[in-house]
Each structure stands twice: as structure tokens, then as C-alpha cells.
mmCIF file of C-alpha atoms (C1' of nucleotides) in Angstrom:
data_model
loop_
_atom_site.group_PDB
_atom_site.id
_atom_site.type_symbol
_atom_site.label_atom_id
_atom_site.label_comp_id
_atom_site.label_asym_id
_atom_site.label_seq_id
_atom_site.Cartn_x
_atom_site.Cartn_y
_atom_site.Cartn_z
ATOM 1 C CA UNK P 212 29.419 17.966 2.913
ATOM 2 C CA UNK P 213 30.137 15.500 5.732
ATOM 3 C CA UNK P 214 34.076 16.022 6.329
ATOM 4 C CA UNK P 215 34.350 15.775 9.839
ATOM 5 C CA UNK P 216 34.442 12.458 10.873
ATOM 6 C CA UNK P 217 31.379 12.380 13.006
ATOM 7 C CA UNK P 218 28.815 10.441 11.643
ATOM 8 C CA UNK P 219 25.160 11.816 12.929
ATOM 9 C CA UNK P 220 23.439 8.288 14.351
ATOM 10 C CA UNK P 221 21.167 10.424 15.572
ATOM 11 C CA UNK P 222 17.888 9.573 13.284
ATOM 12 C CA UNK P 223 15.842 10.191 15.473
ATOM 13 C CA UNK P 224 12.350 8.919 15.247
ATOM 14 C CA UNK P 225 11.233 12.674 13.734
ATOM 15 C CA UNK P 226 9.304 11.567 11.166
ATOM 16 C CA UNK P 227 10.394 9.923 7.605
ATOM 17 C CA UNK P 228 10.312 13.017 5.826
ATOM 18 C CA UNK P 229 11.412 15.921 7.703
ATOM 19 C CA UNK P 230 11.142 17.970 4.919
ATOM 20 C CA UNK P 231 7.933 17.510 3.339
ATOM 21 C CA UNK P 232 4.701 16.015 5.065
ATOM 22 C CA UNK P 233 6.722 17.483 7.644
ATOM 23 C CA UNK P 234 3.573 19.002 10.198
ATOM 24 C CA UNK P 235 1.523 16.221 10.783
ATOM 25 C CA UNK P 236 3.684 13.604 9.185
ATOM 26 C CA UNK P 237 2.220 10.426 10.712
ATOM 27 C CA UNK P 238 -1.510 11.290 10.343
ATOM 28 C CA UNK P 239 -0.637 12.121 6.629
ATOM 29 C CA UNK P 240 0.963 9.071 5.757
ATOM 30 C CA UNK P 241 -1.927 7.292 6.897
ATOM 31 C CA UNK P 242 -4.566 8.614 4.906
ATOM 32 C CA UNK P 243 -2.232 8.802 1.745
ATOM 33 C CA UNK P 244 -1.866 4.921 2.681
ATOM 34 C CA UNK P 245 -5.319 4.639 2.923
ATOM 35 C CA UNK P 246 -6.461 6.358 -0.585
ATOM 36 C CA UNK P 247 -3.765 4.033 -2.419
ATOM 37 C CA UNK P 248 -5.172 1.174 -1.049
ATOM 38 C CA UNK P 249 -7.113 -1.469 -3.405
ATOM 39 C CA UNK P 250 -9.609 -1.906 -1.558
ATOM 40 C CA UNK P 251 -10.444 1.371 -0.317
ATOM 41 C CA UNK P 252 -10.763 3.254 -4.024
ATOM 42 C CA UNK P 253 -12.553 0.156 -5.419
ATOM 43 C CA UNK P 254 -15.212 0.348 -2.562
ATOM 44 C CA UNK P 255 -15.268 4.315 -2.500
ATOM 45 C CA UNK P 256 -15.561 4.084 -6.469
ATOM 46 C CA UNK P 257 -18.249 2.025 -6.248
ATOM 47 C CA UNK P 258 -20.104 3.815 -3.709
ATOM 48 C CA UNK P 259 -19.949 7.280 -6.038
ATOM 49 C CA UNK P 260 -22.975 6.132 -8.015
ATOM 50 C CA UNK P 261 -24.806 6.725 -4.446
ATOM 51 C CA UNK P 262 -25.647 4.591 -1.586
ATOM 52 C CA UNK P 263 -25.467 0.756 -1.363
ATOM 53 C CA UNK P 264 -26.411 -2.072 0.846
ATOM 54 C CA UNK P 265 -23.740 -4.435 2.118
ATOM 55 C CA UNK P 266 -24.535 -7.174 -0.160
ATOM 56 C CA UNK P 267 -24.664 -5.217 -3.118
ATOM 57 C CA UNK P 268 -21.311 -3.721 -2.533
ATOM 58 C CA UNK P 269 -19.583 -6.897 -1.966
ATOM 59 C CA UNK P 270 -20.925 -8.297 -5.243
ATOM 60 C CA UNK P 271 -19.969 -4.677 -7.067
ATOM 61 C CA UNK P 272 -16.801 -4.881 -5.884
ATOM 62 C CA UNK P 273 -15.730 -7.934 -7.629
ATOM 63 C CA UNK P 274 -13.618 -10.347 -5.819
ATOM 64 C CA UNK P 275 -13.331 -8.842 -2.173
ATOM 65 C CA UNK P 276 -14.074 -11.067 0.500
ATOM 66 C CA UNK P 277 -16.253 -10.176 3.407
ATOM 67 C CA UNK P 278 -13.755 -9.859 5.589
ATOM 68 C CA UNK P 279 -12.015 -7.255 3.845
ATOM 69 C CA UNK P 280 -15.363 -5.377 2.672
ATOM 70 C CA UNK P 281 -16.243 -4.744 6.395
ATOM 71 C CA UNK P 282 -12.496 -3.645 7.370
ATOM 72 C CA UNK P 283 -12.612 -1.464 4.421
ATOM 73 C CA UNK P 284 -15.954 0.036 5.497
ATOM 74 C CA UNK P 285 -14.892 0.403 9.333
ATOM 75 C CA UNK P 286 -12.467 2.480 8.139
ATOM 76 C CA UNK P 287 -13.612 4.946 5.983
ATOM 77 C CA UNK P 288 -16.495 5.183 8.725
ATOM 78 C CA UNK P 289 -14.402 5.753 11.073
ATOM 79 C CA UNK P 290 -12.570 8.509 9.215
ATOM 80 C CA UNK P 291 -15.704 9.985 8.237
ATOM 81 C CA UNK P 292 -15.392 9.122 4.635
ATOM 82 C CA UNK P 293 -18.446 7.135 4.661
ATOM 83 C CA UNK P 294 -21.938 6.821 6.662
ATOM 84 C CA UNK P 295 -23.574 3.495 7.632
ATOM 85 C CA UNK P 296 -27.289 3.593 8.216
ATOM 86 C CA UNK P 297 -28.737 0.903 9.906
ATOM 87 C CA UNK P 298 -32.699 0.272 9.635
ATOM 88 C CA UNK P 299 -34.356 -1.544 12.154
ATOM 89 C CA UNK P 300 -35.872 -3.993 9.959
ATOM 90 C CA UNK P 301 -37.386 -7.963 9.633
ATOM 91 C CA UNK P 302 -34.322 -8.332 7.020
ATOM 92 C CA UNK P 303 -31.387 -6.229 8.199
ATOM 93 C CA UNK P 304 -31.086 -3.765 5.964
ATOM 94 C CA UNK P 305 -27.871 -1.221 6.134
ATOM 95 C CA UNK P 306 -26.577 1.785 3.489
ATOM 96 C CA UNK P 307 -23.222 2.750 3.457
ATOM 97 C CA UNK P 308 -23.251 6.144 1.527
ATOM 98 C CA UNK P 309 -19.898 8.894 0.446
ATOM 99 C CA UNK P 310 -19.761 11.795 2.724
ATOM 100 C CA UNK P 311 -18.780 14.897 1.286
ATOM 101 C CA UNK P 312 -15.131 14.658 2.776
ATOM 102 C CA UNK P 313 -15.810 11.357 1.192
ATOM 103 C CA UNK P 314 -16.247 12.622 -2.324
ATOM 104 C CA UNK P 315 -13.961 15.494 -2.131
ATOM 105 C CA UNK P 316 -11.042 11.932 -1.548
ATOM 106 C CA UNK P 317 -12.947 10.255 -4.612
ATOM 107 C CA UNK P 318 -11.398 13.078 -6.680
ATOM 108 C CA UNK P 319 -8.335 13.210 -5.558
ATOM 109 C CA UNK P 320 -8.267 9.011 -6.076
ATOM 110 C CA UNK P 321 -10.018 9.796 -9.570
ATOM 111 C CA UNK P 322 -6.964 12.250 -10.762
ATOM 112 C CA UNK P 323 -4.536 9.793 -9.437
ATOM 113 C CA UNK P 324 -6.473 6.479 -11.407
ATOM 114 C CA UNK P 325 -6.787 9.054 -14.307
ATOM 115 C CA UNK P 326 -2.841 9.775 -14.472
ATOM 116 C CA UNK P 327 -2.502 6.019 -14.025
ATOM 117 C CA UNK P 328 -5.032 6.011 -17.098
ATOM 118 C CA UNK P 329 -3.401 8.568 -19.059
ATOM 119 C CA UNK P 330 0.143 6.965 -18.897
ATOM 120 C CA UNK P 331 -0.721 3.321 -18.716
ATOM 121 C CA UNK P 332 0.717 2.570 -22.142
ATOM 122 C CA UNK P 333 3.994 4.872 -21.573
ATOM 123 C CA UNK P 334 4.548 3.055 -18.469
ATOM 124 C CA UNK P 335 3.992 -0.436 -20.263
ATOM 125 C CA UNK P 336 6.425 0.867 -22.374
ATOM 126 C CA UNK P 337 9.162 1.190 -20.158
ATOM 127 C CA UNK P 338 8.780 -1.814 -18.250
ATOM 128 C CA UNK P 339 9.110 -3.978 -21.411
ATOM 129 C CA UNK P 340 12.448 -2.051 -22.168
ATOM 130 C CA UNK P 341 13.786 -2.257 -18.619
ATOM 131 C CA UNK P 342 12.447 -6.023 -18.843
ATOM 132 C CA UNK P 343 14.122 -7.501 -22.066
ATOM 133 C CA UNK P 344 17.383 -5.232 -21.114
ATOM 134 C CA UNK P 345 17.522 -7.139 -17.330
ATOM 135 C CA UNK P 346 16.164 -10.315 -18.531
ATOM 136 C CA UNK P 347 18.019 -11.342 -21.552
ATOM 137 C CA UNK P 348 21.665 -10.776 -22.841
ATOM 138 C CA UNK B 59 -5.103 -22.041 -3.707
ATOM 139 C CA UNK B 60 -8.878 -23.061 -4.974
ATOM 140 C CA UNK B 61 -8.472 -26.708 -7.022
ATOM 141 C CA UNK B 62 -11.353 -26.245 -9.254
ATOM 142 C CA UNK B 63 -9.058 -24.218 -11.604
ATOM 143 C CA UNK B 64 -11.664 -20.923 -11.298
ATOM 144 C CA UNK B 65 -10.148 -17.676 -10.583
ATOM 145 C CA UNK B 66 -11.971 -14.876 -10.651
ATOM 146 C CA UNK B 67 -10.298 -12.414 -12.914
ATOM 147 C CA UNK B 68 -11.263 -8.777 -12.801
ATOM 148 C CA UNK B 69 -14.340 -8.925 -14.409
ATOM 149 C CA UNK B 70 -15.930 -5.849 -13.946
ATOM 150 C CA UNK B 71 -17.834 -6.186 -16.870
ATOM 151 C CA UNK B 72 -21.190 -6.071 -14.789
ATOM 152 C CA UNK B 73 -20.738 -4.101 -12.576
ATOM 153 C CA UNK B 74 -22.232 -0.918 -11.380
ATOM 154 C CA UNK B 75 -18.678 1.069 -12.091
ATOM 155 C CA UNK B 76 -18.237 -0.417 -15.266
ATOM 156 C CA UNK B 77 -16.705 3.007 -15.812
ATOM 157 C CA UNK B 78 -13.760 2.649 -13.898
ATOM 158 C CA UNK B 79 -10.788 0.891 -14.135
ATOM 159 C CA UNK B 80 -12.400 -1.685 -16.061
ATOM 160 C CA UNK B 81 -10.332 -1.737 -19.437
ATOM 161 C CA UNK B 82 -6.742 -1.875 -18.345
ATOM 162 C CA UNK B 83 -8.009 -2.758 -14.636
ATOM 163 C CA UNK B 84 -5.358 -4.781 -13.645
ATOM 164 C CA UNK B 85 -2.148 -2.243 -14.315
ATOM 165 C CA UNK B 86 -4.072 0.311 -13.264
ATOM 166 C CA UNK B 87 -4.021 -0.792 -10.023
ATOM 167 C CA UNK B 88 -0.516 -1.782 -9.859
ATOM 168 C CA UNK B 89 0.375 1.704 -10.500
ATOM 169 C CA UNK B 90 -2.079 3.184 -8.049
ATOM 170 C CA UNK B 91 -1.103 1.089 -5.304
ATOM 171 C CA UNK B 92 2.871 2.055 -6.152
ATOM 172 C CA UNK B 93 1.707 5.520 -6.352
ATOM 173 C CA UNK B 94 -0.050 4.898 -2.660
ATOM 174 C CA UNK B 95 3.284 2.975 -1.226
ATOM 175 C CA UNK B 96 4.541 4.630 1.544
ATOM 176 C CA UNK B 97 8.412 4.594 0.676
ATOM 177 C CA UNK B 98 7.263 5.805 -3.396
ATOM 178 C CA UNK B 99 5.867 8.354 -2.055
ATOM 179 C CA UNK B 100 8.672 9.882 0.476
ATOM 180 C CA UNK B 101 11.346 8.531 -2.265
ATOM 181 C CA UNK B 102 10.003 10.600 -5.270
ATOM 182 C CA UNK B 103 9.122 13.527 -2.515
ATOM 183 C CA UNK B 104 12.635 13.652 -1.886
ATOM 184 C CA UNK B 105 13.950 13.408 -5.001
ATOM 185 C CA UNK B 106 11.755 16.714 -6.388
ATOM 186 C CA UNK B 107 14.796 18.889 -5.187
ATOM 187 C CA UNK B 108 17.183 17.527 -7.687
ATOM 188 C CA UNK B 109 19.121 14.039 -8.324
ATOM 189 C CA UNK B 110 20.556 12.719 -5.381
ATOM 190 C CA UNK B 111 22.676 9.545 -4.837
ATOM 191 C CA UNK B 112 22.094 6.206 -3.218
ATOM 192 C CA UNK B 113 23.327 7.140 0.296
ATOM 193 C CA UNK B 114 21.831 10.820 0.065
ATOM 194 C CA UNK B 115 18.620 9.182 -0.684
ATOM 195 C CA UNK B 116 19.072 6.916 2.236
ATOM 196 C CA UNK B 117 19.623 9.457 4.474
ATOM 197 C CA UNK B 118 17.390 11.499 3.768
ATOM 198 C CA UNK B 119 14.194 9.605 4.289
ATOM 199 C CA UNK B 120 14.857 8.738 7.552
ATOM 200 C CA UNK B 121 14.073 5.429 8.755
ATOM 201 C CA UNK B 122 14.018 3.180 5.259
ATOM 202 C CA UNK B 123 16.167 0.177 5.009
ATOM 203 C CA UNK B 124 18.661 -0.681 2.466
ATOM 204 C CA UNK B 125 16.250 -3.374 1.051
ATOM 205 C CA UNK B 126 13.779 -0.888 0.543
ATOM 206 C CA UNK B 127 15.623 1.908 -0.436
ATOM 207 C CA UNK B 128 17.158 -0.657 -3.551
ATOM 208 C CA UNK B 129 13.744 -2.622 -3.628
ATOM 209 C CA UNK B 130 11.808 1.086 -4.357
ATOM 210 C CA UNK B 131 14.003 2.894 -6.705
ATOM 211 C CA UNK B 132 14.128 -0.304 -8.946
ATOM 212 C CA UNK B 133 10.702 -0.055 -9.495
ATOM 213 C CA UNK B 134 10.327 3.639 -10.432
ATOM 214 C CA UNK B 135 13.255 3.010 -12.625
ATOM 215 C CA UNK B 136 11.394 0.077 -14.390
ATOM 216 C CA UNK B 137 8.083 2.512 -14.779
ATOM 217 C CA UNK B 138 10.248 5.335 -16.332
ATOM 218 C CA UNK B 139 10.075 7.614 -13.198
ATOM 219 C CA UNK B 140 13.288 8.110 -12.184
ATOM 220 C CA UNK B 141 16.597 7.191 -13.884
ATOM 221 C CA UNK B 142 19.623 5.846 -12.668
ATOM 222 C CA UNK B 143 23.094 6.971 -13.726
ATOM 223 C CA UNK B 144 25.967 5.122 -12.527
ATOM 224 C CA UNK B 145 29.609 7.308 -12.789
ATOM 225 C CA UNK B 146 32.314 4.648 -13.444
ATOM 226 C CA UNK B 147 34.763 6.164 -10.900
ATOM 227 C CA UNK B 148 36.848 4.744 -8.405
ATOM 228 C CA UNK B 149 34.409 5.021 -5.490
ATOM 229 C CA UNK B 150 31.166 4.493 -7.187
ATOM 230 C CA UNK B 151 28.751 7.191 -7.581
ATOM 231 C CA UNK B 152 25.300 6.709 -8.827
ATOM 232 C CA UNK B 153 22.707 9.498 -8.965
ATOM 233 C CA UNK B 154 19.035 9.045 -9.086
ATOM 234 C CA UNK B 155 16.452 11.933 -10.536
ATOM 235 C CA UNK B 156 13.340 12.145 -11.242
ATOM 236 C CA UNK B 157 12.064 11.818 -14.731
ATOM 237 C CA UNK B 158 9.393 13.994 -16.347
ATOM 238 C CA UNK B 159 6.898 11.071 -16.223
ATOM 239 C CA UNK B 160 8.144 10.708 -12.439
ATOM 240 C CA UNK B 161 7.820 14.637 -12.357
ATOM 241 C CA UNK B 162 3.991 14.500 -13.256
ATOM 242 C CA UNK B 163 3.113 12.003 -10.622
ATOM 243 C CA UNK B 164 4.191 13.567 -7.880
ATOM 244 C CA UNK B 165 1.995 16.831 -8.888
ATOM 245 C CA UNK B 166 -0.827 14.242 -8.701
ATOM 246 C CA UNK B 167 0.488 12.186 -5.072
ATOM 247 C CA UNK B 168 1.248 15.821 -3.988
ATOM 248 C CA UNK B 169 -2.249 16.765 -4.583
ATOM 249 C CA UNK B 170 -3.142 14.106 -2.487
ATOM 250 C CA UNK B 171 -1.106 14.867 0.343
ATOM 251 C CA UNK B 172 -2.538 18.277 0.124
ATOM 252 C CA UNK B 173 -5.623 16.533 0.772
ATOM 253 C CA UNK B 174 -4.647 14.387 3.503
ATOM 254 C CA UNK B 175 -2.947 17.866 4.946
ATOM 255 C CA UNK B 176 -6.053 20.004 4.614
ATOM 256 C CA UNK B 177 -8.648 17.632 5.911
ATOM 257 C CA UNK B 178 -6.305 16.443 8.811
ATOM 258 C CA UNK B 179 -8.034 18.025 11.878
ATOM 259 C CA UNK B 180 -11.511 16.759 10.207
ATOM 260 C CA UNK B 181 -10.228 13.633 9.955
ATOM 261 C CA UNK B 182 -9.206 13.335 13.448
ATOM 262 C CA UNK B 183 -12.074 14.664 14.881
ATOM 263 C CA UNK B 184 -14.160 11.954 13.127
ATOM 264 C CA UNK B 185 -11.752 9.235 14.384
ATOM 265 C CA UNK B 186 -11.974 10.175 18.187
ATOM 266 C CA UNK B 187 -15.298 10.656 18.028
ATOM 267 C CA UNK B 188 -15.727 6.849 16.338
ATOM 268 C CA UNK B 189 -13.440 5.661 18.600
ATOM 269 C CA UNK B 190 -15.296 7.014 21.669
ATOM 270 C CA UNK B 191 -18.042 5.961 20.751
ATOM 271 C CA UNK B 192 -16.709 2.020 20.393
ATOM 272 C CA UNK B 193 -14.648 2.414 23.473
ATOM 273 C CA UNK B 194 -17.365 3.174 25.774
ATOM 274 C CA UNK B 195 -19.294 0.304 25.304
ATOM 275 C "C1'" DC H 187 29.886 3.487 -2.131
ATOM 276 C "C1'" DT H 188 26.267 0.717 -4.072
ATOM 277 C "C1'" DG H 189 24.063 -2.736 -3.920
ATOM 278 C "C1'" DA H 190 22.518 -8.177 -3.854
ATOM 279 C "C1'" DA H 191 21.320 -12.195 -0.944
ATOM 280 C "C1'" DT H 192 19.740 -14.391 3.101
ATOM 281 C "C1'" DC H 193 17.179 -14.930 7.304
ATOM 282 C "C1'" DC H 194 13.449 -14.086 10.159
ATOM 283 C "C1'" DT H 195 9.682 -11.340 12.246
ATOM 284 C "C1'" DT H 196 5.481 -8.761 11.463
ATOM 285 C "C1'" DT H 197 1.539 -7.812 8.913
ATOM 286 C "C1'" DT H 198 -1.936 -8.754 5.601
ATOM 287 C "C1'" DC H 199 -5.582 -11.175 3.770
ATOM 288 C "C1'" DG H 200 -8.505 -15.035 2.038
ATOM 289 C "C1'" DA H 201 -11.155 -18.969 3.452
ATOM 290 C "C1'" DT H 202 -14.142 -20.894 6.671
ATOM 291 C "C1'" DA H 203 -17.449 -21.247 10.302
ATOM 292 C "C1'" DC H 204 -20.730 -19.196 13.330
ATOM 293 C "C1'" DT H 205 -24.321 -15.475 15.190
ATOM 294 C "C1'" DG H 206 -28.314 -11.991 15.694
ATOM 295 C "C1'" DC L 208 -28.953 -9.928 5.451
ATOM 296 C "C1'" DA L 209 -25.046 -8.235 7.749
ATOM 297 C "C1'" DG L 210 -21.780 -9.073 9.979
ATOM 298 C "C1'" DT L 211 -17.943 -11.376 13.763
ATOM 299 C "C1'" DA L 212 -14.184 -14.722 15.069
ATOM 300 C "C1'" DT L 213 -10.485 -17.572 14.060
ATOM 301 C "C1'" DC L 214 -6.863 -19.882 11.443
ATOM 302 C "C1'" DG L 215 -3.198 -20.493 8.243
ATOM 303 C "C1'" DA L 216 -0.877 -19.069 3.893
ATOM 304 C "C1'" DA L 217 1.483 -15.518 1.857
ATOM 305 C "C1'" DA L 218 3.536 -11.096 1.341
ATOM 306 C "C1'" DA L 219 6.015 -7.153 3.237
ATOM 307 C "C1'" DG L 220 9.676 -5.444 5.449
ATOM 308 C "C1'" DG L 221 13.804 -4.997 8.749
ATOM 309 C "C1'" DA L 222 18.385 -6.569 10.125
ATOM 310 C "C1'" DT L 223 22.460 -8.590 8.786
ATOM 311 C "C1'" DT L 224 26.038 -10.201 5.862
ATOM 312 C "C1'" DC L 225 28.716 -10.390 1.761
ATOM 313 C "C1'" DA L 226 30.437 -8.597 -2.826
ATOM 314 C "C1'" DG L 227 32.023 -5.609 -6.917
#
DNA sequence: CTGAATCCTTTTCGATACTG
DNA sequence: CAGTATCGAAAAGGATTCAG
């Protein structure tokens, strides 16, 4: 391989993966970010059953604070993921709702928690083996 | 942090997506979130081509630090998804490769960056127009 | 070469208080 | 009801140094 004794520093900033995201690398990484975030599959998991109020969401979503719930949301509005209708109304009242692009995520998400699902116990498995083998002796 | 000894713990229980993670909740979403990690997912990307060692690995996703590099590959080793094999030679060689557990994740992450890859331009378009829209004020 | 350990900066996020 | 604004604790992560 690397015989000559010139060491490439070059590293440019081209992206962390030249070869694979590769086209759109930085966009990409984003959104995969975003769909392995906590709070973003608990909310759009949630919101699969259809649309919910504010309120309703934050006390679905168990333990999320409100801060977070309306980050969460701004997001996935703002990447189309997710509408928010607002209706002009004595007591606010707002629906955040899955867009299509929304749903067509929620699957992707729901093979990913399914693998997660499928191989929970192997996984368990392993990590008491690498455990006890680090841990002890 | 709160003194009255209360935590809420993932009780799900009654919720409206009592279907979801619910049962093994909490190591579900360890594993998602790994599977959602930025340097997991260029890591096990990489290694899809065949084992590599520690400084091939390093050099070929660009831009991660040692501490991450070590910090990454110790937890897919501890889930079972790749495995480390250490050559007692005089310059030390250790090669990293996917496992098939480690194999059958990245089909799923993979399908996910497919996602991110074919929705891309939608996704942009949705964020400049949401970020027009705040901008102008 | 392959890490482990330390330091220190950046980012994340929960708690709290306040507004239309 | 549906947020916004701010603060501090905590975690993540990079750079550097040392070791087997």
C-alpha cells in the first residue's frame, strides 16, 4: 500500500465517507441523524395513529419535556415530515399530523425498531459475554 | 436530579402506542439510537467491503478521532456486530469485520440512507421553503 | 501500530418561568 | 392551551499525551 514515504495530510473536508453517502453526504447524514433520534421516532410513532394536539402528544410521549416536544416538532415541520394546523380558536387549539414523506420515514424507523426487536435478546446476549469477560478475571 | 425519589420510568403502559417499543422499551432504544449514531453508521458502512484494521478504519472515514474511532468499534464489538482479532506479531495488527448480526443491520441503516438519498431534493425544498417563510418576518 | 487516559470545548437537554 | 426564553447540569466529542 503506502510505501513511499509521503504521508497524504490532505483530508480534506470532502465528506466523512467518500465512498458511500458519497452525493449528498452532509444532507444525508442529517436526516439519518434525525430518524435515529429518541425523540423524533417516539413523537413520529406516536403521531401514526393520526393527528394529535400538542398536549396530547406531550403526555403520549411519556417523559419528554416541552422544550424538547416543540424542537422535535419544528423539525420534522420544517422537513416536511409533519403538518401543524393552527385553529383560530377561544382555546388554542393546534394538530400536528404525518405527511406522507412523513409515513413513508415511519417505515423505514419501524424496520429499523423491528430489527432492534427481532435481535434484542441476541444482542443482550453478547453484551453479557463481552461484559463478564471485561469485567471480571 | 428531582429529590422526591420519582423517576419516571418508561411507562408506556397507557399510552396511545402501547404497541411500540413498550416491552423491551428501554434497549430498544439504545440500539436504535447506536444504529442512528453518526460514526456507527459510516464505521459499519465502511467496514461492508471486508475487515479492515484500526488505522485503515481511521483513514478511511475521514474526519473521526482516535477516541471515537476506539470509543465506536468497542461498542459494536460488545453488541456482536463486528469482531475484533488481534495478530500477536511484532508490530501489532488487529483487524475488524463485520459480523453477520452487524451484516443485517446495515441492510436495515442502508435502507435508511436510501431513504434519506431518495427524498433529499424533497426534503430540501421543504426546508427552504420553512425557512423563508421564518426569515422574512 | 493500537489503543487508553486526560483535558477542555461544544452541544444537548431538562427544569423553570413567563406570554398570547 | 400552546408555546417561548433562559439557565445550568450533563453528555458528547476533539485534541493531546502516554503506553504496551
Amino acid at each position: 500500500m503506502r510505501a513511499d514515504g509521503e504521508i497524504e495530510r490532505t483530508a480534506v473536508r470532502s465528506g466523512p465517507c467518500a465512498r458511500w453517502p458519497a452525493e449528498q453526504g452532509e444532507t444525508i447524514r442529517q436526516i439519518v441523524d434525525r430518524a435515529g433520534d429518541k425523540w423524533t421516532v417516539l413523537v413520529i410513532g406516536t403521531l401514526q395513529h393520526g393527528p394529535l394536539r400538542y398536549t396530547d402528544l406531550q403526555h403520549a410521549v411519556t417523559g419528554i419535556s416541552q422544550r424538547m416536544l416543540t424542537h422535535t416538532l419544528r423539525q420534522l415541520q420544517r422537513d416536511g415530515l409533519v403538518t401543524r394546523t393552527a385553529y383560530p380558536e377561544v382555546p388554542p387549539r393546534v394538530e400536528y399530523a404525518l405527511t406522507d414523506l412523513g409515513t413513508t420515514l415511519l417505515d423505514a424507523v419501524t424496520a429499523l425498531v423491528d430489527w432492534a426487536g427481532t435481535h434484542h435478546d441476541e444482542i443482550q446476549d453478547h453484551r453479557a459475554r463481552y461484559d463478564s469477560e471485561t469485567t471480571a478475571r
